Coordinates of C-alpha atoms and ligand atoms in Angstrom, one line a residue:
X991 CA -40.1 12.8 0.6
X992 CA -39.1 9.6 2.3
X993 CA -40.7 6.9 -0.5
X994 CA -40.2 8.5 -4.1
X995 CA -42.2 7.8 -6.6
X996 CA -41.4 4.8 -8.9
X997 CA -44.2 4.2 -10.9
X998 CA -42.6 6.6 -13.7
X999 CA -39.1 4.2 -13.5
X1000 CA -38.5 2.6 -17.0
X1001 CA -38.9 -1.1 -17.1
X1002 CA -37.3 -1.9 -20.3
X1003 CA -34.4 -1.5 -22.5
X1004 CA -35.7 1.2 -24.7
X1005 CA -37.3 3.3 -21.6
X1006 CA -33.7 3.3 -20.5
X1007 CA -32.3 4.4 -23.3
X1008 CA -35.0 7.0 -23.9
X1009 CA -34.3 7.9 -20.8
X1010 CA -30.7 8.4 -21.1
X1011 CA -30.9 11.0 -24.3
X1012 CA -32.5 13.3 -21.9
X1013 CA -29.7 13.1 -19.3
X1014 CA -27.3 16.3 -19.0
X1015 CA -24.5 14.9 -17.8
X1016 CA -22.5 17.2 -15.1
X1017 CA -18.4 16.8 -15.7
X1018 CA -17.0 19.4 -13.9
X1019 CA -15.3 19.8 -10.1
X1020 CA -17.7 20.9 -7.5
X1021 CA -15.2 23.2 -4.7
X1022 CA -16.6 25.9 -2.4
X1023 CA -20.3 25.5 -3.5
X1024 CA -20.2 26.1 -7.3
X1025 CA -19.2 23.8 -10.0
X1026 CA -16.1 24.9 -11.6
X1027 CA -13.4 23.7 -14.2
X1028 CA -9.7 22.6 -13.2
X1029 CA -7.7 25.0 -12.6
X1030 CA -5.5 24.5 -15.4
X1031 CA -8.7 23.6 -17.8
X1032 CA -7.8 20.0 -18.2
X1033 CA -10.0 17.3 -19.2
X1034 CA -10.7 14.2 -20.4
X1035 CA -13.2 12.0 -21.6
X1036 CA -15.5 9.8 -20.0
X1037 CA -16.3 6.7 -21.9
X1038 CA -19.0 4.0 -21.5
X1039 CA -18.1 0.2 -21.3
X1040 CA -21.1 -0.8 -22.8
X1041 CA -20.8 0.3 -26.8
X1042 CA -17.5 2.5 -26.2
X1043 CA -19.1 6.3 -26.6
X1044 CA -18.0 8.9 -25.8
X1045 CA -20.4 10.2 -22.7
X1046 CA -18.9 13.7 -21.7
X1047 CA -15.5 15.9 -20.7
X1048 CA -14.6 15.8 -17.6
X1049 CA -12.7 18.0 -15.2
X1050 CA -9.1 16.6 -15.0
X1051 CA -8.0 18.2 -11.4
X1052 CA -4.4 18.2 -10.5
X1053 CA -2.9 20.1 -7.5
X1054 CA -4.1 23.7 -7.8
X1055 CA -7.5 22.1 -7.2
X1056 CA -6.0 20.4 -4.7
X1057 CA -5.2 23.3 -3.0
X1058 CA -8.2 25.5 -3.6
X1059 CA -10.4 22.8 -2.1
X1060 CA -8.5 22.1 1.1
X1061 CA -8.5 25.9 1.2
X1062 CA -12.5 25.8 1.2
X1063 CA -12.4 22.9 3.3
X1064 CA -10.5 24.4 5.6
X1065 CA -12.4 27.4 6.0
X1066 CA -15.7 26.0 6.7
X1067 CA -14.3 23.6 8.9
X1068 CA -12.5 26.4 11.3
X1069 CA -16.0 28.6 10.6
X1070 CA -17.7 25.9 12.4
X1071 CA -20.8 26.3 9.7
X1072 CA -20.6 22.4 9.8
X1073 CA -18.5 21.1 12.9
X1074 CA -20.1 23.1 14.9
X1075 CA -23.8 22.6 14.1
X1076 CA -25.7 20.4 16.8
X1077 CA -25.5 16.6 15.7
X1078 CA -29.2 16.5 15.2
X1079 CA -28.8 19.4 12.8
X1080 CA -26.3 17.3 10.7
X1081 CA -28.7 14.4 11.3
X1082 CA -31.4 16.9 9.7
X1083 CA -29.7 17.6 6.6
X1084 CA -27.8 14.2 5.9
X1085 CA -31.3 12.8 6.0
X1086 CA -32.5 15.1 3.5
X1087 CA -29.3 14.3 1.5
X1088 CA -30.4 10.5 2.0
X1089 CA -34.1 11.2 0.8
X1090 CA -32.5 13.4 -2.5
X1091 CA -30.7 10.3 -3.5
X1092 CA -33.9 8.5 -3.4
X1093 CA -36.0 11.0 -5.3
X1094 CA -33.5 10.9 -7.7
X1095 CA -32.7 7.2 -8.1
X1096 CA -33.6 6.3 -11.8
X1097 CA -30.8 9.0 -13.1
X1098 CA -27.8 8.0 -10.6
X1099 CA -28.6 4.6 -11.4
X1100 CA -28.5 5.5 -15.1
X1101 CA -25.5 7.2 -14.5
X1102 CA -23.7 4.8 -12.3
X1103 CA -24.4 2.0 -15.7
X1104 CA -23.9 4.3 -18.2
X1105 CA -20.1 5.0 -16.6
X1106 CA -18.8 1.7 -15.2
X1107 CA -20.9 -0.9 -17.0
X1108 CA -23.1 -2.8 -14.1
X1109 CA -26.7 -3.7 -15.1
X1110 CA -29.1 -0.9 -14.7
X1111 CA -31.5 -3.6 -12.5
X1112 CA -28.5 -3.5 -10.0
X1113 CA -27.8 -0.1 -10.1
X1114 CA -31.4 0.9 -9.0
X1115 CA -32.4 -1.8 -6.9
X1116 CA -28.3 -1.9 -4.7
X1117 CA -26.4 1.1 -5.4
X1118 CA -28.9 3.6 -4.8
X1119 CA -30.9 2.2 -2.0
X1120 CA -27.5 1.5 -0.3
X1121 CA -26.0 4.8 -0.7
X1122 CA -28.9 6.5 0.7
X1123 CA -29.1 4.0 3.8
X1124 CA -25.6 4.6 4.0
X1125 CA -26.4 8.1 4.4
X1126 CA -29.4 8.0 6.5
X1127 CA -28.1 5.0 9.1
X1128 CA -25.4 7.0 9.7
X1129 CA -27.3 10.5 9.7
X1130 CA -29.6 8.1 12.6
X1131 CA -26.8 7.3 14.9
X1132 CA -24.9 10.5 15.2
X1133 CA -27.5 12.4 17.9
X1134 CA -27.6 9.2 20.0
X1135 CA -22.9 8.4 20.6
X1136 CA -22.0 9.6 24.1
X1137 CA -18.8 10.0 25.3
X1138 CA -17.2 8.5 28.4
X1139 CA -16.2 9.3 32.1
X1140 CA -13.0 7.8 33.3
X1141 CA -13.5 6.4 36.7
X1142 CA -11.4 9.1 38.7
X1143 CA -10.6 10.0 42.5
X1144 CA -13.6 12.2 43.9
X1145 CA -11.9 14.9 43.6
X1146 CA -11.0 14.9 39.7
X1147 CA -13.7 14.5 36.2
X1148 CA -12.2 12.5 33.2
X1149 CA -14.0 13.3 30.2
X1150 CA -13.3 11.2 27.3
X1151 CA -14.9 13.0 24.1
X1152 CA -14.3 12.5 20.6
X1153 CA -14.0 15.9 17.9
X1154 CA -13.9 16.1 14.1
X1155 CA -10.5 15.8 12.8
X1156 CA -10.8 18.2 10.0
X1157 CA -10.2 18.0 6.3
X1158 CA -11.0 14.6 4.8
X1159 CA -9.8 13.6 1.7
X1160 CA -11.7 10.3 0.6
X1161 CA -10.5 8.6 -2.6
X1162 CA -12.7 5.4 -3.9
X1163 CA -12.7 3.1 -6.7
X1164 CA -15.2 2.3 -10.0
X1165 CA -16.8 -0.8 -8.6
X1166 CA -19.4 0.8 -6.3
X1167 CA -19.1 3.9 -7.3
X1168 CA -21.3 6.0 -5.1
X1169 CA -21.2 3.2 -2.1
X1170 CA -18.0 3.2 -1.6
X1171 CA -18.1 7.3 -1.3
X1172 CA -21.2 6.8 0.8
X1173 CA -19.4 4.6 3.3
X1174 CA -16.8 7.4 3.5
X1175 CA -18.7 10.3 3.1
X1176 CA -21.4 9.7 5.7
X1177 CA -19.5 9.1 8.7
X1178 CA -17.0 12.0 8.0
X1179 CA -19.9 14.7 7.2
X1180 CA -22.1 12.9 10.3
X1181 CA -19.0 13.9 12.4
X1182 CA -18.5 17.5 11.4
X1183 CA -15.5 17.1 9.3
X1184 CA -15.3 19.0 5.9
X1185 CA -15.0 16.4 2.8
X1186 CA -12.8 16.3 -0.4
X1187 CA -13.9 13.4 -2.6
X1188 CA -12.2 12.1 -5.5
X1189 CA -14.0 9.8 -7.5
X1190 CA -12.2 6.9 -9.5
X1191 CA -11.5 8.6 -13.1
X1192 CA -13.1 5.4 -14.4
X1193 CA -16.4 6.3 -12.7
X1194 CA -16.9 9.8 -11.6
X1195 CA -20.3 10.7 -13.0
X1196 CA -22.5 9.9 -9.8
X1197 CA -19.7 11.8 -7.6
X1198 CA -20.2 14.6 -9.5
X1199 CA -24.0 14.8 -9.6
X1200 CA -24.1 14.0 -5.5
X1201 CA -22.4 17.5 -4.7
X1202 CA -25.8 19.2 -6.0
X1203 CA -27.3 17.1 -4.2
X1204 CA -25.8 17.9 -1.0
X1205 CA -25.9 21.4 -2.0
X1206 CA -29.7 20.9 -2.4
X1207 CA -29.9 19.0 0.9
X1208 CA -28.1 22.2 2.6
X1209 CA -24.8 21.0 3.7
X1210 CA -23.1 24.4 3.6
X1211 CA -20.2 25.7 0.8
X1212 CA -16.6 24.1 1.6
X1213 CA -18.1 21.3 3.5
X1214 CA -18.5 18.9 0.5
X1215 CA -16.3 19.1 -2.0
X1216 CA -15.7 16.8 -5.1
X1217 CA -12.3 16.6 -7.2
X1218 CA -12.4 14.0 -10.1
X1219 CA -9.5 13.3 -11.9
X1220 CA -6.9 10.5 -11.6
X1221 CA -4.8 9.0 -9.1
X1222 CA -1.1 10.1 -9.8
X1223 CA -2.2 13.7 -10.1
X1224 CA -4.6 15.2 -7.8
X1225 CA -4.7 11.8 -5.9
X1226 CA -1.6 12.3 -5.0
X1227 CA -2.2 15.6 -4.2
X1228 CA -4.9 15.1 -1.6
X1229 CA -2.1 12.2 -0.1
X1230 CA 0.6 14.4 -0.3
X1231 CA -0.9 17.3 1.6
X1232 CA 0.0 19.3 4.4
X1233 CA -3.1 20.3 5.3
X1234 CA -5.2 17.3 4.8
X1235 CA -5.8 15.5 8.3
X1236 CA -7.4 12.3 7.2
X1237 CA -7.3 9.9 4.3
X1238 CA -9.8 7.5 3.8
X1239 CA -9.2 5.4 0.7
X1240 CA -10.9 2.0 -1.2
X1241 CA -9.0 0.5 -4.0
X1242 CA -6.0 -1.6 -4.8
X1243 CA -3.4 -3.0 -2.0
X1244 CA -0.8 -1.4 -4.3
X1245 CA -2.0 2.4 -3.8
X1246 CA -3.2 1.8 -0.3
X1247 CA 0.4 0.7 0.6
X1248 CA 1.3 4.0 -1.9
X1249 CA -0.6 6.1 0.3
X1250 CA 1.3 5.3 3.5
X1251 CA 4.0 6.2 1.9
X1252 CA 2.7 9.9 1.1
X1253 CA 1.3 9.8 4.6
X1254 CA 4.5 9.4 6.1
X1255 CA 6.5 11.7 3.7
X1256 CA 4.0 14.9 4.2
X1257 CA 2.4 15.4 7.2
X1258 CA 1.5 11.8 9.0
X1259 CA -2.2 12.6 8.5
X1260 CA -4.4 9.5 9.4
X1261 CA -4.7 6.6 6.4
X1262 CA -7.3 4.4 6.4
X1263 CA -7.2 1.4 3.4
X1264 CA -10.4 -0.4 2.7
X1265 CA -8.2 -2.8 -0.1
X1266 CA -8.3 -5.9 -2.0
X1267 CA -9.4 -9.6 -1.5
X1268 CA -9.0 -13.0 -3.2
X1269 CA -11.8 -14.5 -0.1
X1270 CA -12.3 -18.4 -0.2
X1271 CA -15.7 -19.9 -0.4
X1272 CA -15.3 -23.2 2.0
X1273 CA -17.6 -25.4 1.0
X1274 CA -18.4 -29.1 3.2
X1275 CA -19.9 -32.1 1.9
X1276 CA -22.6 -31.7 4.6
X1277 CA -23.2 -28.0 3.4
X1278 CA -27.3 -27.7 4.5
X1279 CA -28.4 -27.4 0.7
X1280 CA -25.7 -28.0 -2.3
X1281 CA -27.9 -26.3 -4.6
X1282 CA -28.2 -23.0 -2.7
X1283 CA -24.3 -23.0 -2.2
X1284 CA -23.6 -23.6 -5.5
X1285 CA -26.1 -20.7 -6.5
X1286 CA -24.6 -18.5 -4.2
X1287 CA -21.0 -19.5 -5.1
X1288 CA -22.1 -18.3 -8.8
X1289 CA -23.7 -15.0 -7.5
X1290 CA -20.0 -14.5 -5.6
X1291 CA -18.1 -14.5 -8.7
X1292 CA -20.3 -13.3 -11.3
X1293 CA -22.7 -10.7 -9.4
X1294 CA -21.0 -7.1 -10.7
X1295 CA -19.0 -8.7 -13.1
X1296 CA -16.7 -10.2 -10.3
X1297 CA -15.8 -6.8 -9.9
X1298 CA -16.1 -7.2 -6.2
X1299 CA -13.6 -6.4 -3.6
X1300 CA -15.1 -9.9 -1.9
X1301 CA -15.4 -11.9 -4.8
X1302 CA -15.5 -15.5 -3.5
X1303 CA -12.8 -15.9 -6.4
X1304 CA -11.0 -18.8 -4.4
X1305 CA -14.0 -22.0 -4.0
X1306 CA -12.7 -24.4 -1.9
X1307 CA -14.7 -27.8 -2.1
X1308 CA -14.7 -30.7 -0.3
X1309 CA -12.8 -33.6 -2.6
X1310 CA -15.9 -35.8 -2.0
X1311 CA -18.6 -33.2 -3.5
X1312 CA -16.4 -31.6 -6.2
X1313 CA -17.5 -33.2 -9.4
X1314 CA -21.0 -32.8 -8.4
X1315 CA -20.6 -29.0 -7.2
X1316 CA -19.1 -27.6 -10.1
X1317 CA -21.9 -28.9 -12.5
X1318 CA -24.0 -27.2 -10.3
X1319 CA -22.3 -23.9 -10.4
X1320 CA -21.8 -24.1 -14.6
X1321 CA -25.8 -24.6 -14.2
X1322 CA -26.2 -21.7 -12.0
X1323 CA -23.8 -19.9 -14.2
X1324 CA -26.7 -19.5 -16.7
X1325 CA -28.4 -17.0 -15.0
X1326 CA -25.1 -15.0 -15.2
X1327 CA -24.7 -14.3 -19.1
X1328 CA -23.7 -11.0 -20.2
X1329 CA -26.3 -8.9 -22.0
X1330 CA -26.6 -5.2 -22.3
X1331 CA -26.3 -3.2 -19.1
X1332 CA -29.2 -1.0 -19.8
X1333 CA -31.8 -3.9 -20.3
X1334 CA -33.7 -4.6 -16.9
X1335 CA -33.1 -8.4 -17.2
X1336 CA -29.5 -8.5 -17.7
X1337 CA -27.7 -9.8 -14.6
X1338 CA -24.1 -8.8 -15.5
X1339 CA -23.3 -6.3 -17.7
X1340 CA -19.8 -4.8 -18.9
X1341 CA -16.6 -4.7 -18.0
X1342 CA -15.3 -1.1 -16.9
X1343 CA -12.8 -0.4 -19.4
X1344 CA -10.3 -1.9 -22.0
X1345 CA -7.6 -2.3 -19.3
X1346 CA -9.6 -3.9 -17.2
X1347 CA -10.5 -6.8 -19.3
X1348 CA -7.2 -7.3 -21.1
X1349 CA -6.0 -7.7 -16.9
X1350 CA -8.7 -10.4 -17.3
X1351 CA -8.1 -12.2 -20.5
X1352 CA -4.8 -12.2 -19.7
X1353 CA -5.5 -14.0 -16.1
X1354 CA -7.7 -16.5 -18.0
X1355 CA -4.6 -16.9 -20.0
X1356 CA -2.5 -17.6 -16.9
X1357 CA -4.7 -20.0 -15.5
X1358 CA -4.3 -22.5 -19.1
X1359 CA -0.5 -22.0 -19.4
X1360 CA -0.8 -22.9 -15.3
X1361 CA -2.1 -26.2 -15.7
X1362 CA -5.7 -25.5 -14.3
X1363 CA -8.9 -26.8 -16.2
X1364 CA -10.9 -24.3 -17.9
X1365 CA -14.9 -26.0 -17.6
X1366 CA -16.7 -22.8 -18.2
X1367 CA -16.2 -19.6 -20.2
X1368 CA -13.2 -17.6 -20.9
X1369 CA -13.8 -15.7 -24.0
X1370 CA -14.3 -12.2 -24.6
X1371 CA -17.9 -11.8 -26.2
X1372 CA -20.2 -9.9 -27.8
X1373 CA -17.3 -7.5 -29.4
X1374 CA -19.9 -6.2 -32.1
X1375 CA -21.6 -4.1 -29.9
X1376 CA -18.5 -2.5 -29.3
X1377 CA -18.9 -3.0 -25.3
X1378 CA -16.5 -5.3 -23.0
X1379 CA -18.4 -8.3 -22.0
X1380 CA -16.5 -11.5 -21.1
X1381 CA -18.1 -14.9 -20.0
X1382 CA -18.0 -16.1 -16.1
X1383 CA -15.2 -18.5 -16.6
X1384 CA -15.0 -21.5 -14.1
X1385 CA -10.9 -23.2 -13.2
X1386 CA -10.8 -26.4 -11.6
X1387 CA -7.7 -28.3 -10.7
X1388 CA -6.4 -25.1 -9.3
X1389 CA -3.3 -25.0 -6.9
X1390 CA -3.4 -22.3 -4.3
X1391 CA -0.2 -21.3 -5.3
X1392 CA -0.9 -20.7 -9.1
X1393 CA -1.2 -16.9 -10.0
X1394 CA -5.1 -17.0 -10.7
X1395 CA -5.6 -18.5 -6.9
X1396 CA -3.0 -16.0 -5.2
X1397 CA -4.2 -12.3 -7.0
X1398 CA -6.6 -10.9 -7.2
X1399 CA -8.3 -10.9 -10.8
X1400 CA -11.4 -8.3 -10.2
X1401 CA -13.3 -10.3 -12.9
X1402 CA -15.6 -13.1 -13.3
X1403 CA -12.9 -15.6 -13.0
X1404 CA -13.3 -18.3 -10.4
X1405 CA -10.5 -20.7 -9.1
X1406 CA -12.0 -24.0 -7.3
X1407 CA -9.7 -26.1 -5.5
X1408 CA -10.2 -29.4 -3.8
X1409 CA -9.5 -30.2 0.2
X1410 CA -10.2 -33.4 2.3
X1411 CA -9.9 -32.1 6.0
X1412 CA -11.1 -28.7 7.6
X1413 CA -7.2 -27.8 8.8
X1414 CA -6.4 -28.3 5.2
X1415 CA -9.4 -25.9 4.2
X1416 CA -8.5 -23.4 6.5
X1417 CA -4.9 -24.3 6.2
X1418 CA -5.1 -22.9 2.5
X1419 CA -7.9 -20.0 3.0
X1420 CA -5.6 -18.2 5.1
X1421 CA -2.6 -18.5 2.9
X1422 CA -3.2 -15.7 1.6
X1423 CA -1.4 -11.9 1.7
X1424 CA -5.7 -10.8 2.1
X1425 CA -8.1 -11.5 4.5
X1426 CA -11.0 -9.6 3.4
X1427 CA -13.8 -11.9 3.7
X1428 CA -14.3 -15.8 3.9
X1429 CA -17.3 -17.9 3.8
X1430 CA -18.1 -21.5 5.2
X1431 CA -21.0 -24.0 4.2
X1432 CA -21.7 -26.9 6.6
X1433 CA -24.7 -28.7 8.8
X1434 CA -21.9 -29.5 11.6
X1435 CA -22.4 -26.3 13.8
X1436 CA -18.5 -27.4 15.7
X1437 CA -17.5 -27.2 12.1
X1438 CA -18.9 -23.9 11.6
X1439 CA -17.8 -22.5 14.5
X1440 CA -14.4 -23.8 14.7
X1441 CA -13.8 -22.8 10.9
X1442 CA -15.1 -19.4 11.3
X1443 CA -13.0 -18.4 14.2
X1444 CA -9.8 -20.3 12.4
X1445 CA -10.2 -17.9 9.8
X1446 CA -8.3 -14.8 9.1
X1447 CA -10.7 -12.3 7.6
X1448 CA -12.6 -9.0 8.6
X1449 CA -16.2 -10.7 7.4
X1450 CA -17.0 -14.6 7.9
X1451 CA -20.6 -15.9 6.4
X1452 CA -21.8 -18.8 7.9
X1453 CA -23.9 -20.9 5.1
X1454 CA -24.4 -18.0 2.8
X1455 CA -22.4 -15.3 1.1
X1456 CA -21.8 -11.2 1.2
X1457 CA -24.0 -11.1 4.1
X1458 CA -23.9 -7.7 5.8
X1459 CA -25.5 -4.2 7.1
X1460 CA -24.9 -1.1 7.9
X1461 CA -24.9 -2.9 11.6
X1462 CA -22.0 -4.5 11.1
X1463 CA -18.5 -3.0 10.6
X1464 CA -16.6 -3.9 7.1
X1465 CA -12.8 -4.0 6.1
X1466 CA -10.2 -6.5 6.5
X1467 CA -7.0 -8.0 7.5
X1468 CA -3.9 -8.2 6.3
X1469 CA -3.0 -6.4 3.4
X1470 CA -7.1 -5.8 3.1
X1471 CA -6.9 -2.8 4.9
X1472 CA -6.7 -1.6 8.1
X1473 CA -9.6 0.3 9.9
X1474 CA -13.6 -0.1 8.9
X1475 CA -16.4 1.2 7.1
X1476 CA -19.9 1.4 8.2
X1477 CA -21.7 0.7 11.4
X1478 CA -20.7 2.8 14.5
X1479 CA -16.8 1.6 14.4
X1480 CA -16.9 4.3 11.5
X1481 CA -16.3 7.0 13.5
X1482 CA -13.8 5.8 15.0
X1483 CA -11.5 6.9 12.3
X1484 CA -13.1 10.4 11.6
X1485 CA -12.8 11.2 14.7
X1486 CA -9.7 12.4 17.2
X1487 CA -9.8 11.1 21.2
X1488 CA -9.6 13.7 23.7
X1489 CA -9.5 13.1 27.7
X1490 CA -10.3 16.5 29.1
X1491 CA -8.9 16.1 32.8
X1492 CA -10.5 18.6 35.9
X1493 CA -9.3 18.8 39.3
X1494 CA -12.0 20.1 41.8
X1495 CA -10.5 22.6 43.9
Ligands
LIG1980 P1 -7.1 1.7 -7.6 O1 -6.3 1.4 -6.4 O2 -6.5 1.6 -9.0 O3 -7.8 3.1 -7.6 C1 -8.6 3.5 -6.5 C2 -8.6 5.0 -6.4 O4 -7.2 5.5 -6.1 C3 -8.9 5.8 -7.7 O5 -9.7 6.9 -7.4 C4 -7.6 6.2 -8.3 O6 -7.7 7.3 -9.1 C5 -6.8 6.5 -7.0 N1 -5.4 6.4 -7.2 C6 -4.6 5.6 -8.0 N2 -3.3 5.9 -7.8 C7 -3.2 6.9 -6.9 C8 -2.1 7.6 -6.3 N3 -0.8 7.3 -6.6 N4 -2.4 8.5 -5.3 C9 -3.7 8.7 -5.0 N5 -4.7 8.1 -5.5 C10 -4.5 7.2 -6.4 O7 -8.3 0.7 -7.5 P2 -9.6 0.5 -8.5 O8 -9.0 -0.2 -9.7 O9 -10.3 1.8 -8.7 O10 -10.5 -0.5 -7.7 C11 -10.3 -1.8 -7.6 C12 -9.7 -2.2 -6.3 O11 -10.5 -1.7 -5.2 C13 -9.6 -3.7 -6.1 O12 -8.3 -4.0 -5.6 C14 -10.7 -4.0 -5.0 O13 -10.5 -5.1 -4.3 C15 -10.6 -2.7 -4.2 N6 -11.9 -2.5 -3.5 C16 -11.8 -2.7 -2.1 C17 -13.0 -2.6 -1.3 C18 -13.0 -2.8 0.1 O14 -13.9 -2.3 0.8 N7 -12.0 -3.4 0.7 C19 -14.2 -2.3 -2.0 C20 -14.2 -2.1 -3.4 C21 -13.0 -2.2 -4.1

């Protein structure tokens, strides 16, 4: 069923929410095949950004679940039910995986708003269609990697080969929910490893609901396994453990650098940190079309309520153009106005939690007492609904050194600051402790060029923004991350390099 059906889709507010009454929403811990209960019969409660109600109990997992699911991990992984299947047999069933997610896009889109707050138009027309390509471009590839010969003596055969690695634990954030576990998920299962994920505990609805779908798609009990809960407790678990061989993680640059930590305390299994950005937006005088930058510019702070791991949060602007640009970013700005999450038109929807926007109230805060110029938003609105909406808020006069410039806010609050020369632009894009992604406007192609290479980031956009594929490989430098997602690179890290040496007799 490669094209589901969407002419049953709502297209309105009120289909949405019709919709939504019939959901039965899934809280518990998917390990070994079944859906169970933490061990210790934890919970806690799942609530929804958008009018603060209470959506279900979830399963709170700590370390007995911990163990239990590296223990079914394990299991299947030394069985070989999964690492030992042909590649084009994995390729088989992650495609049906891929197709599942398809057929069943209206509800894990309704989930994915429901839980973290994006609007629903977003969820369905990005989330899902980039989880399941997610799924299936990797699914693609992983009949058609070869390994290597090493050029050897006559007498000898060098045969460089790459195996699964194991047990994978794969922690992600709330912002993408279920593309950020399809960027991890896919390459490890395509690989033959056996998975443990743990959703964010702001966000774990869609996790939850994907393990019967990869039951359904036939990935076999113990292979796929998915622990909610929250970070210090079976997070740390997963990081802590012996027998976990890999940790693949998105989220903040303070638990990444946490999880190296664990990594070298327990048993040195393999991190790799997909973490945060504060990218600058470069934009020249002689940028091809002003109005398209500006619009894009808007889109990079506002799309997903800035909650964006490359957020163009830091707009650099030529000194000569600056007046002019940031009236046409407040006008693009009106495209961006909160509304509710579940209404098709609304381009940005809730913020995930409480703690979430009081971090970004409190930035807007910091910006004022900094000296910068507030020209557009910066109030909480919409408060009767009883969701957590805040207006795309525009700083000019901003210093790179000022606090809204150097952290990361993971809102929709955007810093611009002025430069004459293209050293001085690059100059203060790279002082930064990121280097997640950068983008450059210009007509001057030595301009391009010259910035683009000058600039310390793991993704550069040349006269657009948040360009991408699952071509291309994504993560950063610096204290971005180290190692990437998506495109064939990915397997790289699921992987472990064997050369296999024979001497002919
Ligand atoms: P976070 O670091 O707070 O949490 C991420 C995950 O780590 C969650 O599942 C959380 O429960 C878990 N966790 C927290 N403490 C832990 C611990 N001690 N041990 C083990 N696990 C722990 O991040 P977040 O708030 O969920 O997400 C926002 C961050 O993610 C931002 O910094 C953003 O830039 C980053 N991000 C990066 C990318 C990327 O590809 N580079 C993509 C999306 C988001």
């Amino acid at each position: 069923m490669p094209y589901p059906d969407r002419s049953t889709t709502p297209t309105s507010l009120a289909e949405w929410q019709a919709l939504a009454t019939k959901l039965t929403l899934e809280g518990r811990a998917y390990v070994n095949g079944a859906y169970r209960w933490a061990s210790h019969g934890e919970t806690f409660l799942t609530i929804s950004p958008i009018d603060g109600s209470e959506l279900t109990e979830i399963a709170s997992c700590d370390q007995a679940d911990a163990d239990a699911a590296v223990i079914a991990a394990r299991n299947a992984f030394e069985q070989g039910v999964w690492s030992q299947l042909a590649p084009s047999k994995r390729k088989a069933v992650l495609i049906r995986f891929a197709e599942l997610i398809e057929a069943n896009g209206d509800e894990l889109a309704l989930l994915e708003t429901l839980d973290m707050g994006k609007p629903i138009g977003h969820a369905r027309a990005v989330d899902v269609p980039a989880t399941a390509r997610a799924i299936r471009w990797t699914a693609e590839a992983i009949d058609k990697v070869y390994g290597e010969l090493a050029a050897t003596p006559h007498n000898q055969i060098g045969m460089i080969s790459r195996e699964p690695i194991g047990v994978v634990a794969a922690i992600v954030p709330w912002n993408f929910p279920m593309i950020m576990a399809s960027w991890k998920i896919a390459p490890a299962l395509a690989t033959g490893n056996s998975v443990i994920l743990k959703p964010s505990e702001k966000s774990p609805l869609t996790a939850i609901r994907l393990a019967a779908l990869a039951e359904e798609a036939g990935i076999p009990p113990g292979v796929f396994n998915v622990l909610p809960g929250y970070g210090h407790t079976v997070g740390k678990a997963l990081a802590l453990h012996m027998d976990v061989d890999c940790l693949v993680f998105t989220g903040s640059t303070t638990v990444a650098k946490q999880l190296m930590v664990y990594a070298g305390q327990s048993n040195m299994k393999r991190v790799w940190l997909e973490a945060g950005g504060k990218s600058p937006n470069i934009v020249f005088a002689d940028a091809p079309d002003l109005q398209k930058a500006a619009a894009e510019a808007a889109s990079a702070i506002a799309f997903n309520q800035g909650e964006v791991c490359t957020a163009g949060s830091r707009l650099l602007v030529q000194e000569s153009i600056r007046a002019e640009f940031i009236g046409l970013i407040r006008e693009a700005l009106t495209t961006w106005r909160p509304g509710h999450p579940l209404d098709p038109a609304t381009t940005c929807g809730a913020i995930v939690d409480q703690a979430q926007l009081d971090r970004i109230i409190e930035y807007i805060g910091i910006g004022q007492s900094e000296g910068a110029t507030l020209v557009e938003g910066g109030q909480r609105i919409m408060e009767d609904t009883g969701g957590l909406f805040v207006q795309p808020t525009v700083f000019d006069g901003v210093n790179n050194r000022m606090r809204i410039a150097s952290e990361e806010i993971f809102g929709p609050v955007l810093s611009v600051i002025g430069f004459k020369t293209a050293e001085e632009a690059v100059a203060i894009a790279n002082d930064s402790i990121y280097g997640l992604a950068a983008a450059v406007w210009t007509s001057n192609i030595n301009t391009a060029h010259k910035v683009a290479k000058a600039l310390r980031a793991g993704s550069v956009w040349i006269n657009h923004y948040d360009g991408g594929d699952m071509t291309a490989p994504f993560g950063g430098f610096k204290q971005s991350g180290n190692g990437r997602d998506k495109s064939l690179h990915a397997f790289d890290k699921y992987t472990e390099l064997k050369a296999t040496w024979l001497a002919l007799e």
